[in-house]
Coordinates of C-alpha atoms in Angstrom, one line a residue:
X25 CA -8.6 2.2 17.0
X26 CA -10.5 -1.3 17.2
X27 CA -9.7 -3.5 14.8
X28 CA -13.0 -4.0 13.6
X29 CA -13.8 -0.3 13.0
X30 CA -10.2 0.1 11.3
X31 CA -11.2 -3.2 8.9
X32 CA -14.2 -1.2 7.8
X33 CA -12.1 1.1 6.1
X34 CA -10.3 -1.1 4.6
X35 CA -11.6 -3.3 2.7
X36 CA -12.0 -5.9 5.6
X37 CA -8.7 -5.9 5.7
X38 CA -6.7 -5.8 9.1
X39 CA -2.9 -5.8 9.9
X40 CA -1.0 -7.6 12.8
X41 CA -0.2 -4.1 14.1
X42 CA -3.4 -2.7 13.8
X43 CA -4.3 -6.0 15.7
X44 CA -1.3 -5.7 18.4
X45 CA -2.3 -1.6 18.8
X46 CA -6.0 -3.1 20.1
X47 CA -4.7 -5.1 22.5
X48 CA -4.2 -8.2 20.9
X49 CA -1.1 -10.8 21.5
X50 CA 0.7 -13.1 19.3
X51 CA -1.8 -16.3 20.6
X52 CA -5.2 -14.3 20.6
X53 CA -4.3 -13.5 17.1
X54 CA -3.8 -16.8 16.3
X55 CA -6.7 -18.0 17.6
X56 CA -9.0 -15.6 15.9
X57 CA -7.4 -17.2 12.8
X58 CA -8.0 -21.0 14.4
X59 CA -11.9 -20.4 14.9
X60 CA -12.3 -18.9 11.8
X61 CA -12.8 -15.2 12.8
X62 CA -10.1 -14.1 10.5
X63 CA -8.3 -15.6 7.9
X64 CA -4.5 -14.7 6.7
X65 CA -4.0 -13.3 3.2
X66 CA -0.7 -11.8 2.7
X67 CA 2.1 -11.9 5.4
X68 CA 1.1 -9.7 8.4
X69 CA -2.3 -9.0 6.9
X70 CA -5.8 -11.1 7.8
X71 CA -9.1 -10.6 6.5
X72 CA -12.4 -10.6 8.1
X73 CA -14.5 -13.4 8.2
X74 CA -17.8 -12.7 6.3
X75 CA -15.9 -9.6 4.0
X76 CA -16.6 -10.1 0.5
X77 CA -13.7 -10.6 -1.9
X78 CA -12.7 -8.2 -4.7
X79 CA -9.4 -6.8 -6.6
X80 CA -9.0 -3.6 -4.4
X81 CA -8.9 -6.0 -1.3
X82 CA -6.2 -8.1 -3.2
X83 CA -4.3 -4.7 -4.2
X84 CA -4.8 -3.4 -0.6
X85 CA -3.5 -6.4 1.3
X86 CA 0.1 -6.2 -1.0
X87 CA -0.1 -2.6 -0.4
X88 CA -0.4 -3.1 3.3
X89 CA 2.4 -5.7 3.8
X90 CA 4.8 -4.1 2.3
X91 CA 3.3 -0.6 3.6
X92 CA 6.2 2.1 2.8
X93 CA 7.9 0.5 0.5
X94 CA 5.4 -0.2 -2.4
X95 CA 3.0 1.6 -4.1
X96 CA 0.5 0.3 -6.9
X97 CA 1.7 1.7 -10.2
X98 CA 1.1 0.9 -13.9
X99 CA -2.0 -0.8 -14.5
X100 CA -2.9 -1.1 -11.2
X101 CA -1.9 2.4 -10.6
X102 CA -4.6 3.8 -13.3
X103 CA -7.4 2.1 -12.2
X104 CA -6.8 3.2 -8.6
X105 CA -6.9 6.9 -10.2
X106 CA -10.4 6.3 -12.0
X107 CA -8.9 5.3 -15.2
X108 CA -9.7 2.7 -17.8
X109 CA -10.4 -0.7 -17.3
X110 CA -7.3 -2.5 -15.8
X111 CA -6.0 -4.5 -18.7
X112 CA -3.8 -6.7 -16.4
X113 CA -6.5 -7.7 -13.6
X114 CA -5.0 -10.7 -13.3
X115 CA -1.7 -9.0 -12.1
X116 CA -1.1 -6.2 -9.4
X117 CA 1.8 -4.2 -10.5
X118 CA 3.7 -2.1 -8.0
X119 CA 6.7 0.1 -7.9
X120 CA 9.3 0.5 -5.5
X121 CA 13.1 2.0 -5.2
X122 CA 16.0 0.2 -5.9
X123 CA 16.5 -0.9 -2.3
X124 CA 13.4 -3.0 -1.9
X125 CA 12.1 -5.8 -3.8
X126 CA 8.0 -7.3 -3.8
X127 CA 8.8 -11.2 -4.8
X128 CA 4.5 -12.1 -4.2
X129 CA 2.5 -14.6 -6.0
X130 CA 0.9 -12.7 -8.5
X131 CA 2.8 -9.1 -8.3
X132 CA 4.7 -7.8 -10.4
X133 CA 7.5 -5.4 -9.1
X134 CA 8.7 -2.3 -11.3
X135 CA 11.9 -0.9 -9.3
X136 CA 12.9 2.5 -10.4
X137 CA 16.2 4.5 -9.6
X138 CA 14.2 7.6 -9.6
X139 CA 10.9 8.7 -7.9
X140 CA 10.5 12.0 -7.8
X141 CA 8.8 14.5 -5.0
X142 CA 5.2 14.2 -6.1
X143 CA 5.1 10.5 -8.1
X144 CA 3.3 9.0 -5.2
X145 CA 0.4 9.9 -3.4
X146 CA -2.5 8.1 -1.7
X147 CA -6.1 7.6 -3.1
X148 CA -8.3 6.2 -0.6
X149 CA -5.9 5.5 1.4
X150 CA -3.6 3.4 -1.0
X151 CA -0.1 4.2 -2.7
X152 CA -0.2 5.3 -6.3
X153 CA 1.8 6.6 -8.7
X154 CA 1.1 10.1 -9.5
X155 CA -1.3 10.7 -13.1
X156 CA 1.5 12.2 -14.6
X157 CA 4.3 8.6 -13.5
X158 CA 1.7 6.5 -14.5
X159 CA 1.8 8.1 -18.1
X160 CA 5.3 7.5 -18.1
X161 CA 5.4 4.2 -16.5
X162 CA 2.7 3.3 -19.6
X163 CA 4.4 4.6 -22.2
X164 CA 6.6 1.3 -22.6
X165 CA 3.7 -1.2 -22.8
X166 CA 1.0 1.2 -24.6
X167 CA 0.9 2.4 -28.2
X168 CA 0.8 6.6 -28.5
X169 CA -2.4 6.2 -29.0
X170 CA -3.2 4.0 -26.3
X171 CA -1.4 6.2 -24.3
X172 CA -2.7 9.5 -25.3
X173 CA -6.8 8.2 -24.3
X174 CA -4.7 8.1 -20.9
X175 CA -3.7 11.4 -21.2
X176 CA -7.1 12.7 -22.5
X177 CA -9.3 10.8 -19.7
X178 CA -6.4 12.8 -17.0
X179 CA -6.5 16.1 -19.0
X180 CA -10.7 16.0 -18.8
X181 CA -10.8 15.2 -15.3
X182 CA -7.9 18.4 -14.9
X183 CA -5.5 15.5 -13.1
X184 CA -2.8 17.8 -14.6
X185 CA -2.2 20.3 -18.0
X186 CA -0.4 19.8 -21.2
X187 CA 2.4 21.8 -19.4
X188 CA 2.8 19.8 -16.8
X189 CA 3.1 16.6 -18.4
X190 CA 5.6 18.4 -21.6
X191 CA 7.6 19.7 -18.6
X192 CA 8.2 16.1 -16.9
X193 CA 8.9 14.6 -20.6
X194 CA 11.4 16.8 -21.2
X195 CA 13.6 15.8 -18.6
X196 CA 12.7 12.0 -18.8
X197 CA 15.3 9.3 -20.0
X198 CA 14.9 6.3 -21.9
X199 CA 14.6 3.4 -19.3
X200 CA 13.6 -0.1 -19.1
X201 CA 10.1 -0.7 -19.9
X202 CA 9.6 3.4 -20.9
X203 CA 9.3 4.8 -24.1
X204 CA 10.2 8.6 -24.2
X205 CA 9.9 8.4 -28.1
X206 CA 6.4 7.2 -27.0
X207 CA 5.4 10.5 -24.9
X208 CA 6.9 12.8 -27.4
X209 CA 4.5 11.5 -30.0
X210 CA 1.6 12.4 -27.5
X211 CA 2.4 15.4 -26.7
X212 CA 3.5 16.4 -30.5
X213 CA -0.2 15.6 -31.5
X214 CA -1.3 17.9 -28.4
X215 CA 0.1 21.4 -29.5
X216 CA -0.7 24.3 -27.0
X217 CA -4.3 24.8 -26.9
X218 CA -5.6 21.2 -27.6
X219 CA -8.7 20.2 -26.0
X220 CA -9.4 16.9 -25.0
X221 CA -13.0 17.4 -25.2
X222 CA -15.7 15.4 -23.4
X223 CA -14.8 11.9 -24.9
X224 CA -12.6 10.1 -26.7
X225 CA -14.0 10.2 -30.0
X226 CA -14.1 14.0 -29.7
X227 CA -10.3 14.1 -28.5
X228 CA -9.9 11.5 -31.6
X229 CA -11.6 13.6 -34.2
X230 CA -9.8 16.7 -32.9
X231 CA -6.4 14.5 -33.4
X232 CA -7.6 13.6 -36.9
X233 CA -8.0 17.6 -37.7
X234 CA -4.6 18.6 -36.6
X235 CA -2.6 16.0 -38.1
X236 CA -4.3 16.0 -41.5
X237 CA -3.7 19.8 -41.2
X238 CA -7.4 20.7 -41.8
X239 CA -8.7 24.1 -40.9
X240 CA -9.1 24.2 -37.5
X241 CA -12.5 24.5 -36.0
X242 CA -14.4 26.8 -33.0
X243 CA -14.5 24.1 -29.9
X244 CA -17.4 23.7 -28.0
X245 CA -19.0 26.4 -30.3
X246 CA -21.8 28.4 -28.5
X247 CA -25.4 29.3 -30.4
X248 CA -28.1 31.9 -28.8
X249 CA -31.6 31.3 -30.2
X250 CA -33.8 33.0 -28.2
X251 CA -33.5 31.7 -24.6
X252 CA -32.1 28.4 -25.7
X253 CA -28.2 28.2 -26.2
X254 CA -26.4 25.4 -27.6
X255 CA -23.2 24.2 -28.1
X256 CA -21.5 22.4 -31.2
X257 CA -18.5 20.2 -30.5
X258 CA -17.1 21.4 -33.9
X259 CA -17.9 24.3 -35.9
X260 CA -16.5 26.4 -38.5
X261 CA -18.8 29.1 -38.5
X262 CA -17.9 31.5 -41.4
X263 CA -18.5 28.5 -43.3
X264 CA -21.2 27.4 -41.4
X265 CA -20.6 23.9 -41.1
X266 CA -21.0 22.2 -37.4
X267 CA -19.7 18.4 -36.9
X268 CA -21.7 16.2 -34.1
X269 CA -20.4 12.4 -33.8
X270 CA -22.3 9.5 -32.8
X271 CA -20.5 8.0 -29.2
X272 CA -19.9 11.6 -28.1
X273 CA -22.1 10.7 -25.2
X274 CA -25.2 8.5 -24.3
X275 CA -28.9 9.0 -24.3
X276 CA -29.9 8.0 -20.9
X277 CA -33.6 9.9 -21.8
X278 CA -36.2 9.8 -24.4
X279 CA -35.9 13.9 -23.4
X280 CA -32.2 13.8 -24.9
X281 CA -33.1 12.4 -28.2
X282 CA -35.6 15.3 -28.3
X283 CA -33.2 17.9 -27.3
X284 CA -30.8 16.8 -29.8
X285 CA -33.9 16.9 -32.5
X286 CA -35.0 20.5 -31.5
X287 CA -31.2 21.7 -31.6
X288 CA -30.4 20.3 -35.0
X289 CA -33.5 21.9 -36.3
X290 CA -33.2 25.3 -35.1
X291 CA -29.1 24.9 -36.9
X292 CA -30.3 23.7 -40.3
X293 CA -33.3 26.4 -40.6
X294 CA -30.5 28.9 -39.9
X295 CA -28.6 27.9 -42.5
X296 CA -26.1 25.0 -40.7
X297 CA -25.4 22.1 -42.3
X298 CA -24.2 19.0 -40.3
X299 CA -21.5 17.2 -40.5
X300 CA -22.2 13.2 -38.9
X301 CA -19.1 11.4 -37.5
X302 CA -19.4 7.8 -36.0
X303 CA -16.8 5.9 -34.3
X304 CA -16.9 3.1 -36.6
X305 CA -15.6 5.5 -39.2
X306 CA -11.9 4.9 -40.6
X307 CA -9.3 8.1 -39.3
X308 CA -9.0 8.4 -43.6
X309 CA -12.7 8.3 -43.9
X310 CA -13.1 11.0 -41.0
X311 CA -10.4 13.5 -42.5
X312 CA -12.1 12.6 -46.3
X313 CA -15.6 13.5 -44.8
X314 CA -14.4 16.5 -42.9
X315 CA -12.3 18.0 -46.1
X316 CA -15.5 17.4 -48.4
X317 CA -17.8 19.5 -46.6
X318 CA -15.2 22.3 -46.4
X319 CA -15.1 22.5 -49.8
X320 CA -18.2 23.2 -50.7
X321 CA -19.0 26.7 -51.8
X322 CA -19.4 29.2 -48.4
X323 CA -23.3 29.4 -47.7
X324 CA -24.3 33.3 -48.1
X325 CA -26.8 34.6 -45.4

């Protein structure tokens, strides 16, 4: 493939085999680095003149010279699978087995004794830790509940199940820089059936619920009125109560504002009464809220 085509996919990135494999010796090389045409980042990898700079380039290049033997992990690892902001830009972490070792200015190496069939796998075309040995790689570094947004960003985008993730727990050991005391307290506020919802104040408010042992509610409850149909992201209907939260989602339209208007309208002249949750809200002042509508008298129809 020509160099210049491969560097395209790449992140301007190109390799001295890539180089070597278009033809390329050890002195034109050289002099494309000499004029200015490429310039060397990492050992074994250049980078086109004229490419713009930017993390995934850095994480690529460390990636690519050590190709096989490292893959980005932790931090670096989550925001290659879509996650949340990296909280250690300023560091790529990367993971390898026990025989190999990445000693790079600014890289840090996680060696493991065990990487199982399935921890890595590629995304765009760069070594990751799976979702589910990222959560365990984090769960030394990250609070539970730090660690369970991670879970409940990977459960809503269906990276894996509940299942999957209890399975791997079970048979994990304590290790340097893991908690397993960590994942257990995830997963034991994620009993069988737990929806994540659409954000992470929902998934919070849903914690909030099961742990304060309040009754538990109809998610993503559905409402016919004539040909419109709504859904409630909390509702208890027999009681006719419905909770809605402020941060659930954003209104990118004037329309949305209207929508909302309309919906809660049509609820209350039926005989719903709200329940408004914001994120600035206290988990004590949440469960207080929640337990003080419930105990109002049951609204007869």
């Amino acid at each position: 493939m020509e160099r210049f085509h491969w560097a395209e996919r790449h992140d301007g990135l190109i390799t001295n085999a890539v180089a070597f494999a278009d033809g390329l010796t050890k002195r034109q090389l050289e002099r494309d680095r000499d004029v200015g045409r490429l310039r060397r980042v990492r050992r074994g990898i250049s980078v086109v003149n004229g490419a713009p700079s930017s993390w995934r380039q850095a994480v690529r290049a460390v990636l690519l010279s050590h190709d096989g033997r490292a893959a980005a992990s932790h931090w670096t690892g989550l925001t290659i699978l879509g996650g949340g902001a990296n909280k250690e830009i300023d560091h790529i972490h990367v993971i390898t087995d026990l025989r190999h070792q990445v000693a790079l200015e600014g890289v840090i190496c996680h060696r493991s004794g065990l990487l199982e069939q399935g921890d890595l796998l590629r995304r765009d075309g760069m070594p990751c830790t799976s979702p589910i040995r990222t959560v365990i790689d984090l769960s030394g570094p990250l609070t539970s509940a730090e660690l369970g947004d991670v879970v409940d960003d990977f459960l809503r985008r269906k990276s894996f199940t509940l299942d999957q993730l209890r399975e791997r727990v079970d048979r994990t050991r304590p290790a340097p820089g893991r908690s397993v005391a960590t994942l257990r307290r995830v997963l034991c506020n994620r009993l069988p059936g737990y929806d994540p919802g659409e954000s992470g104040l929902e998934a919070r408010i849903a914690r909030i619920i099961l742990t304060n042992g309040l009754p538990r509610p109809s998610h993503q409850h559905r409402v016919n009125y004539d040909k419109q149909r709504y859904r409630l992201d909390f509702a208890w209907p027999e009681r006719r109560l419905y909770l809605e939260g402020n941060g659930f989602g954003f209104h990118m339209l004037a329309t949305d504002l209207d929508g909302d208007a309309r919906r809660q309208n049509e609820l209350v002249l039926d005989g719903w009464v709200p329940i408004e949750i914001t994120w600035r809200m206290t988990d004590a002042e949440i469960a207080g809220t929640i337990r003080r509508f419930l105990a109002l008298p049951t609204r007869r129809l």
